[in-house]
Short mmCIF file of C-alpha atoms in Angstrom, two decimals:
data_model
loop_
_atom_site.label_atom_id
_atom_site.label_comp_id
_atom_site.label_asym_id
_atom_site.label_seq_id
_atom_site.Cartn_x
_atom_site.Cartn_y
_atom_site.Cartn_z
CA MET J 1 250.38 92.88 142.46
CA MET J 2 250.47 89.89 144.75
CA ILE J 3 251.84 91.99 147.64
CA LYS J 4 249.01 94.52 147.11
CA GLN J 5 246.40 91.61 147.14
CA HIS J 6 247.97 90.25 150.31
CA ILE J 7 247.72 93.67 152.05
CA LEU J 8 244.12 93.87 150.83
CA TYR J 9 243.24 90.56 152.40
CA HIS J 10 244.74 91.54 155.76
CA ALA J 11 243.01 94.92 155.60
CA VAL J 12 239.64 93.25 155.07
CA VAL J 13 240.17 90.99 158.10
CA PHE J 14 241.35 93.77 160.21
CA LEU J 15 238.23 95.87 159.25
CA VAL J 16 235.98 92.92 160.09
CA VAL J 17 237.48 92.49 163.52
CA ALA J 18 237.20 96.29 164.10
CA ILE J 19 233.54 96.17 163.24
CA TRP J 20 232.97 93.03 165.44
CA GLY J 21 234.69 94.90 168.24
CA SER J 22 232.21 97.75 167.89
CA THR J 23 229.24 95.41 168.19
CA PHE J 24 229.73 95.37 171.95
CA VAL J 25 228.47 98.90 172.20
CA PHE J 26 225.44 98.36 169.84
CA THR J 27 224.50 95.14 171.50
CA LYS J 28 224.76 96.66 174.98
CA LEU J 29 222.26 99.46 173.88
CA LEU J 30 219.79 96.80 172.64
CA LEU J 31 220.19 94.81 175.87
CA LEU J 32 219.45 97.97 177.84
CA GLY J 33 216.43 98.44 175.64
CA GLY J 34 214.90 95.21 176.67
CA PHE J 35 216.15 92.54 174.25
CA THR J 36 217.74 89.23 175.42
CA PRO J 37 221.04 88.05 173.85
CA ALA J 38 219.23 85.23 172.02
CA GLN J 39 216.70 87.54 170.56
CA ILE J 40 219.43 89.94 169.32
CA PHE J 41 221.25 87.06 167.70
CA THR J 42 218.15 85.73 166.04
CA LEU J 43 216.95 89.03 164.71
CA ARG J 44 220.37 89.90 163.24
CA PHE J 45 220.68 86.53 161.58
CA ILE J 46 217.19 86.77 160.14
CA ILE J 47 218.13 90.15 158.58
CA ALA J 48 221.38 88.73 157.25
CA TYR J 49 219.78 85.62 155.84
CA VAL J 50 216.96 87.55 154.10
CA MET J 51 219.47 89.95 152.55
CA LEU J 52 221.63 87.05 151.13
CA LEU J 53 218.52 85.14 150.03
CA VAL J 54 217.21 88.08 148.06
CA PHE J 55 220.60 88.53 146.41
CA CYS J 56 220.90 84.85 145.59
CA LEU J 57 217.37 84.76 144.12
CA TRP J 58 218.33 87.66 141.92
CA ARG J 59 221.53 86.06 140.78
CA GLY J 60 220.24 82.54 140.56
CA ILE J 61 220.08 80.45 143.78
CA ARG J 62 221.63 77.13 144.67
CA TRP J 63 219.56 75.56 147.39
CA MET J 64 221.55 72.45 148.44
CA ALA J 65 225.10 71.25 148.61
CA ASP J 66 226.37 68.48 146.23
CA THR J 67 226.12 65.64 148.74
CA TRP J 68 224.30 65.09 152.00
CA LYS J 69 227.71 64.99 153.80
CA ASP J 70 228.40 68.47 152.52
CA GLU J 71 225.06 69.59 153.68
CA LEU J 72 225.85 68.20 157.17
CA LEU J 73 229.00 70.24 156.89
CA MET J 74 226.93 73.33 156.49
CA VAL J 75 224.82 72.33 159.47
CA GLY J 76 228.03 72.12 161.58
CA LEU J 77 229.02 75.57 160.39
CA GLY J 78 225.65 77.05 161.29
CA ILE J 79 225.78 75.56 164.74
CA SER J 80 229.45 76.13 165.64
CA GLY J 81 229.63 79.62 164.14
CA GLY J 82 226.08 80.65 164.86
CA SER J 83 223.64 79.40 167.49
CA LEU J 84 225.85 77.37 169.85
CA TYR J 85 228.69 79.90 169.79
CA PHE J 86 226.48 82.85 170.62
CA LEU J 87 224.35 81.05 173.23
CA ALA J 88 227.52 79.83 174.98
CA GLU J 89 229.23 83.20 174.84
CA ASN J 90 226.22 85.17 176.06
CA GLY J 91 225.32 82.46 178.59
CA ALA J 92 228.82 82.71 180.06
CA MET J 93 228.22 86.37 180.76
CA ASN J 94 225.35 85.47 183.16
CA TYR J 95 227.60 83.30 185.35
CA THR J 96 231.12 84.85 185.13
CA THR J 97 232.74 88.19 184.60
CA THR J 98 233.17 89.99 181.31
CA THR J 99 236.96 89.70 181.83
CA ASN J 100 236.90 85.91 182.14
CA THR J 101 234.66 85.53 179.06
CA SER J 102 236.66 87.89 176.86
CA LEU J 103 239.86 86.36 177.84
CA ILE J 104 238.82 82.76 177.22
CA VAL J 105 236.87 83.41 174.02
CA CYS J 106 239.62 85.56 172.51
CA LEU J 107 242.17 82.82 173.01
CA CYS J 108 240.38 80.62 170.46
CA PRO J 109 243.19 81.02 167.84
CA LEU J 110 245.45 78.84 170.07
CA PHE J 111 242.90 76.01 169.90
CA ALA J 112 242.08 76.68 166.27
CA SER J 113 245.72 76.45 165.25
CA ALA J 114 246.25 73.25 167.14
CA MET J 115 243.03 71.70 165.77
CA ILE J 116 243.64 72.69 162.16
CA GLY J 117 247.32 71.54 162.39
CA LEU J 118 246.09 68.19 163.62
CA PHE J 119 243.88 67.67 160.54
CA TYR J 120 245.82 69.60 157.86
CA LYS J 121 249.56 69.20 157.84
CA SER J 122 249.99 71.97 155.27
CA GLN J 123 248.63 74.54 157.74
CA ARG J 124 250.75 73.67 160.72
CA LEU J 125 252.56 76.61 162.20
CA ASN J 126 256.38 76.92 162.03
CA ARG J 127 258.52 78.02 164.90
CA THR J 128 258.21 81.75 164.11
CA GLN J 129 254.48 81.48 163.71
CA ILE J 130 254.17 79.65 167.07
CA ILE J 131 256.17 82.41 168.77
CA GLY J 132 253.87 85.00 167.11
CA THR J 133 250.60 83.48 168.09
CA LEU J 134 251.80 83.00 171.67
CA MET J 135 252.95 86.62 171.79
CA ALA J 136 249.66 87.76 170.50
CA ALA J 137 247.86 85.56 173.13
CA ALA J 138 250.04 87.18 175.83
CA GLY J 139 248.94 90.64 174.48
CA VAL J 140 245.29 89.65 174.77
CA ILE J 141 245.81 88.69 178.39
CA VAL J 142 247.54 92.06 179.16
CA VAL J 143 244.71 93.99 177.35
CA VAL J 144 241.86 92.17 178.94
CA MET J 145 243.23 91.94 182.49
CA ASN J 146 244.25 95.67 182.24
CA GLY J 147 246.60 95.49 185.25
CA HIS J 148 244.22 93.55 187.45
CA PHE J 149 245.72 90.18 187.28
CA VAL J 150 242.94 88.45 189.32
CA LEU J 151 240.51 85.91 187.85
CA HIS J 152 237.26 85.18 189.58
CA LEU J 153 236.75 81.48 188.71
CA SER J 154 233.17 80.33 187.92
CA PRO J 155 232.98 76.72 186.76
CA ILE J 156 229.73 77.20 184.84
CA GLY J 157 230.49 80.51 183.29
CA ASP J 158 234.11 79.68 182.40
CA THR J 159 233.04 76.32 180.93
CA LEU J 160 230.47 78.05 178.67
CA ALA J 161 233.11 80.60 177.54
CA PHE J 162 235.47 77.70 176.81
CA VAL J 163 232.62 76.01 174.78
CA ALA J 164 232.26 79.25 172.79
CA CYS J 165 236.02 79.34 172.19
CA LEU J 166 235.97 75.74 170.89
CA CYS J 167 232.92 76.49 168.76
CA TRP J 168 234.86 79.22 166.85
CA ALA J 169 237.84 76.88 166.48
CA VAL J 170 235.51 74.18 165.11
CA TYR J 171 233.96 76.73 162.73
CA SER J 172 237.45 77.70 161.44
CA LEU J 173 238.31 73.99 160.92
CA LEU J 174 235.05 73.25 159.08
CA MET J 175 235.40 76.31 156.84
CA ILE J 176 238.47 74.84 155.14
CA PRO J 177 236.68 72.02 153.19
CA ALA J 178 233.62 74.24 152.79
CA ASN J 179 235.58 76.99 151.08
CA ALA J 180 237.41 74.51 149.01
CA ARG J 181 234.16 73.18 147.43
CA TYR J 182 231.73 76.09 147.49
CA ASP J 183 231.64 79.81 146.89
CA THR J 184 231.58 82.24 149.83
CA ILE J 185 228.06 83.48 149.34
CA PHE J 186 226.56 79.98 149.37
CA VAL J 187 228.50 78.91 152.48
CA THR J 188 227.61 82.17 154.35
CA ARG J 189 223.98 81.82 153.51
CA LYS J 190 223.95 78.26 154.93
CA VAL J 191 225.61 79.46 158.06
CA PHE J 192 222.82 81.95 158.64
CA PHE J 193 220.15 79.35 157.70
CA TYR J 194 221.30 76.61 159.91
CA GLY J 195 222.19 79.03 162.76
CA LEU J 196 218.57 80.15 162.77
CA LEU J 197 217.18 76.62 162.39
CA SER J 198 219.17 75.32 165.30
CA MET J 199 217.73 78.12 167.49
CA ILE J 200 214.16 76.88 167.21
CA PRO J 201 214.35 74.57 170.22
CA TYR J 202 215.52 77.53 172.34
CA PHE J 203 212.40 79.46 171.46
CA PHE J 204 210.17 76.62 172.42
CA VAL J 205 211.45 77.16 175.97
CA TYR J 206 211.73 80.99 175.74
CA PRO J 207 209.26 82.15 173.11
CA GLY J 208 209.03 85.65 171.60
CA LEU J 209 211.32 88.11 169.80
CA ASN J 210 210.17 91.33 171.39
CA THR J 211 210.04 93.12 168.08
CA GLN J 212 207.41 95.51 169.58
CA LEU J 213 210.32 97.15 171.37
CA LEU J 214 211.44 98.57 167.98
CA ILE J 215 208.14 100.57 167.48
CA GLY J 216 208.77 104.28 167.96
CA GLN J 217 212.46 103.78 168.72
CA PRO J 218 214.43 104.45 165.54
CA ALA J 219 217.80 104.30 167.39
CA MET J 220 217.19 100.73 168.38
CA LEU J 221 216.07 99.82 164.92
CA TRP J 222 219.25 101.30 163.43
CA ASN J 223 221.41 99.46 166.00
CA LEU J 224 219.78 96.18 165.00
CA LEU J 225 220.12 96.93 161.24
CA PHE J 226 223.79 97.68 161.74
CA LEU J 227 224.27 94.26 163.51
CA GLY J 228 222.28 92.40 160.81
CA CYS J 229 223.36 94.21 157.67
CA VAL J 230 226.98 95.13 158.36
CA ALA J 231 228.23 93.06 161.43
CA SER J 232 226.54 89.80 160.15
CA THR J 233 225.98 89.95 156.39
CA LEU J 234 229.02 91.92 155.20
CA CYS J 235 231.40 90.74 157.89
CA PHE J 236 230.67 87.06 157.71
CA LEU J 237 231.01 87.27 153.84
CA ALA J 238 234.28 89.12 154.12
CA TRP J 239 235.58 86.81 156.91
CA ASN J 240 234.76 83.65 155.02
CA TRP J 241 236.29 85.13 151.79
CA ALA J 242 239.47 86.02 153.57
CA MET J 243 239.72 82.55 155.02
CA LYS J 244 239.68 81.22 151.45
CA LYS J 245 242.49 83.61 150.48
CA LEU J 246 244.80 83.61 153.52
CA GLY J 247 243.99 80.34 155.26
CA ALA J 248 241.95 79.65 158.35
CA VAL J 249 244.92 79.81 160.91
CA ILE J 250 246.09 83.32 159.84
CA VAL J 251 242.60 84.81 159.66
CA THR J 252 241.52 83.24 163.04
CA ASN J 253 244.59 84.83 164.65
CA TYR J 254 242.96 88.21 164.08
CA VAL J 255 240.54 87.30 166.81
CA TYR J 256 243.36 88.33 169.19
CA PHE J 257 242.73 91.90 168.06
CA ASN J 258 239.08 91.92 169.02
CA PRO J 259 239.40 93.18 172.54
CA VAL J 260 241.63 95.97 171.28
CA THR J 261 238.89 97.31 168.92
CA THR J 262 236.23 96.74 171.66
CA ILE J 263 238.21 98.99 174.05
CA LEU J 264 238.90 101.63 171.38
CA PHE J 265 235.15 101.91 170.67
CA ALA J 266 234.41 101.96 174.37
CA TRP J 267 236.86 104.82 174.68
CA LEU J 268 235.35 106.78 171.72
CA ILE J 269 231.66 106.18 172.63
CA LEU J 270 231.49 105.39 176.26
CA SER J 271 234.55 107.52 177.37
CA GLU J 272 236.26 104.57 179.03
CA PRO J 273 239.94 105.30 179.73
CA ILE J 274 242.99 104.00 177.76
CA THR J 275 245.73 102.53 180.03
CA ILE J 276 249.42 101.69 179.64
CA TYR J 277 248.48 98.04 179.78
CA PHE J 278 246.19 98.48 176.73
CA LEU J 279 249.06 100.03 174.85
CA LEU J 280 251.58 97.39 175.82
CA GLY J 281 249.10 94.54 175.10
CA THR J 282 248.20 96.04 171.73
CA MET J 283 251.91 96.22 170.80
CA LEU J 284 252.38 92.53 171.68
CA ILE J 285 249.33 91.59 169.60
CA LEU J 286 250.53 93.57 166.54
CA ILE J 287 254.00 92.07 166.65
CA GLY J 288 252.50 88.64 167.21
CA LEU J 289 250.20 88.89 164.22
CA TYR J 290 253.07 89.99 162.12
CA LEU J 291 255.19 86.99 163.13
CA SER J 292 252.25 84.59 162.81
CA ASP J 293 251.97 85.47 159.16
CA LYS J 294 255.68 84.70 158.43
CA HIS J 295 256.05 81.59 156.27
#
């Protein structure tokens, strides 16, 4: 029974990463339709927050954490896993290449493992797990570079991508005490709320959500609903739940698989080719993920 549960936890995380990989295509379609990255993030988080709020009101809602320190913890989760992460990642795309951004952001498990091991001795990696996560990181490099081992350095863009990488590492770190004290639905709802709240200063500078673009365009509306209902609500709930079951380090390592799913969806929907480097990198990632879960 425990083995079946363990397989279920990993299957859930894999499915979440696969869905997040597909969001590249849906987000690109919304960008081509006239939305900005900040508007897409805000609209999908509004949808996700409203869905969870309605559910919590029906089941009986808990508004605040037990202490003000725990409430500040929720603020940190909303900023690191929400507003600052998405602004830094999307901002990086304006200054550097997609390859640089993907490569830097998808290496966040390395920083997350080091950061979590620094604060939590029980979650430090053993030798086999270190080899596994390094192997998976090498696989990411092979997949993202796709045989073109040339990086076009951009100080601003690469710095923003690195900030996004650190944001997700901090999110993984903060999720450990949050999951230990509160249920997954409460924590996830707080992430959406404070992610939205911390976006308000941005819209003072760049006002407007461009919701009029959805009128008469059902395809764009469905894309946005997918990002809000599935990629945000369900995936954040599943991701945070899996962190509670498997631990932050193991779950965060699945970020390595994100570029693989992105390329697969690009192959299926955009007809982009699959190369030998993709197959080799994917094999390294799969072996690395297996080794990183060995205790």
